[in-house]
Amino acid sequence: MNTNLQKAVDGTRITPAEALDILKNTSWTEVVEAGDAIRRRMNPGNRVGYTAFRIVNYTNVCEVTCSFCSFCRPAHSPEAYVLSLDEIRRKTLEAKAKGADQIFLQGGVNRDIPLSYYTDVLQMLTREMGVKVRGFSPVELVRIAESNNITLDELLDVLKEAGLSSVPGAGAEILSDRMRQMLSPRKLTAQQWCDTLAACHRKGLPGSANIVVGSVETAEEIIEHLNYVRSTQDRAPDAAHGFKSFVVWTFQPQTDKFPIRHVRGDEYLKLLALSRIFLDNIPHIEVSLLGMGLSLGELGLHAGADDINSIVIEENVLQNHGLTTIEAAEKFITDAGFTPYRRSLNFD
Ligand code: SF4
């Protein structure tokens, strides 16, 4: 086995330069073998996790206008919306009827929404309906704080008090400022994204992180991204309040405003395994069934992943090609040769 891979398998942290060498110069099968070995060390046993939640896109108004997004609308668009509390309540009841007890609130950057809307929604979901809520990407959090003339720390206190229990590491795409300038120049810089999540972790709001590949990112930028994530996790106060998991996504062709390329299966599995190898401080790696399909997803469970992410009841930003019922998730994991277990969004 490659020396750097063996080093990682033996439990020693590898450097970004060593990870780059692995990505560029090592066969995907060797990397997958090492990723699987590390997964078995970090998550012993044969268990594979899944969770069940409903994504509620509370508004589609967004001023950020990422080049890859087909979901956002300007505030004056006839298709623009902000969901009422009643509409969110109805969607939550539907989710609960299908077995989901968690809501993932995700919207755009809509400065017309008052802070009281967010606290009312959170209080309704957690206190009235008894569901757990993950919500708000870093750019949403930063712009909500700005719009209300409060600091990010103050905003996080308010949202946590209202019921927010975790935050997604959404909007990372590729944490390289060259790529961010091309894909979403109005989003946060790579360092701002990390600092925002680090602030959430300090406030006791854990979450997840991801990478999205399949555009014109370079191998160096992929490693830069992984290193940003690992360094941010190193700043977390403890393991319970940082990134609980990491997912490798691929860009989906929603618009023709940015270069997109097919990510081959071997390329995906190699990156999934390298994520397991490099991110030695993040407990779980999730495979993206949505982006890569069920067959490759099954192989991902032998390449470092120990989780299939989620059954998805609704998602507007990305069309759903994954599993949609708890029974289907459990059957998929069992058929793949593993023992399914249901976890919360926070891996509680
Ligand atoms: S991806 Fe998110 S931040 Fe970007 S334009 Fe769409 S809704 Fe806005």
JSON list of C-alpha atoms and ligand atoms in Angstrom, two decimals, residues 62 64-66 68-69 71-72 107-109 139 187 317, ligand 1:
[
{"chain": "A", "resi": 62, "resn": "CYS", "atom": "CA", "xyz": [-32.64, 34.94, -2.81]},
{"chain": "A", "resi": 64, "resn": "VAL", "atom": "CA", "xyz": [-27.24, 35.60, -3.94]},
{"chain": "A", "resi": 65, "resn": "THR", "atom": "CA", "xyz": [-28.02, 34.19, -7.42]},
{"chain": "A", "resi": 66, "resn": "CYS", "atom": "CA", "xyz": [-25.52, 31.34, -7.52]},
{"chain": "A", "resi": 68, "resn": "PHE", "atom": "CA", "xyz": [-25.85, 26.69, -10.46]},
{"chain": "A", "resi": 69, "resn": "CYS", "atom": "CA", "xyz": [-29.18, 27.46, -8.74]},
{"chain": "A", "resi": 71, "resn": "PHE", "atom": "CA", "xyz": [-34.51, 27.53, -7.33]},
{"chain": "A", "resi": 72, "resn": "CYS", "atom": "CA", "xyz": [-34.04, 31.18, -6.40]},
{"chain": "A", "resi": 107, "resn": "GLY", "atom": "CA", "xyz": [-34.34, 29.15, 2.05]},
{"chain": "A", "resi": 108, "resn": "GLY", "atom": "CA", "xyz": [-32.61, 31.92, 0.24]},
{"chain": "A", "resi": 109, "resn": "VAL", "atom": "CA", "xyz": [-31.22, 35.21, 1.43]},
{"chain": "A", "resi": 139, "resn": "VAL", "atom": "CA", "xyz": [-24.77, 32.82, 4.16]},
{"chain": "A", "resi": 187, "resn": "LYS", "atom": "CA", "xyz": [-21.76, 34.08, -1.17]},
{"chain": "A", "resi": 317, "resn": "VAL", "atom": "CA", "xyz": [-33.28, 22.89, -4.64]},
{"chain": "B", "resi": 1, "resn": "SF4", "atom": "S1", "xyz": [-28.02, 28.05, -3.91]},
{"chain": "B", "resi": 1, "resn": "SF4", "atom": "FE1", "xyz": [-28.90, 29.03, -2.07]},
{"chain": "B", "resi": 1, "resn": "SF4", "atom": "S2", "xyz": [-27.69, 30.90, -1.80]},
{"chain": "B", "resi": 1, "resn": "SF4", "atom": "FE2", "xyz": [-27.36, 30.23, -3.91]},
{"chain": "B", "resi": 1, "resn": "SF4", "atom": "S3", "xyz": [-28.91, 31.32, -5.12]},
{"chain": "B", "resi": 1, "resn": "SF4", "atom": "FE3", "xyz": [-29.80, 29.33, -4.61]},
{"chain": "B", "resi": 1, "resn": "SF4", "atom": "S4", "xyz": [-30.95, 29.72, -2.73]},
{"chain": "B", "resi": 1, "resn": "SF4", "atom": "FE4", "xyz": [-29.54, 31.45, -2.98]}
]
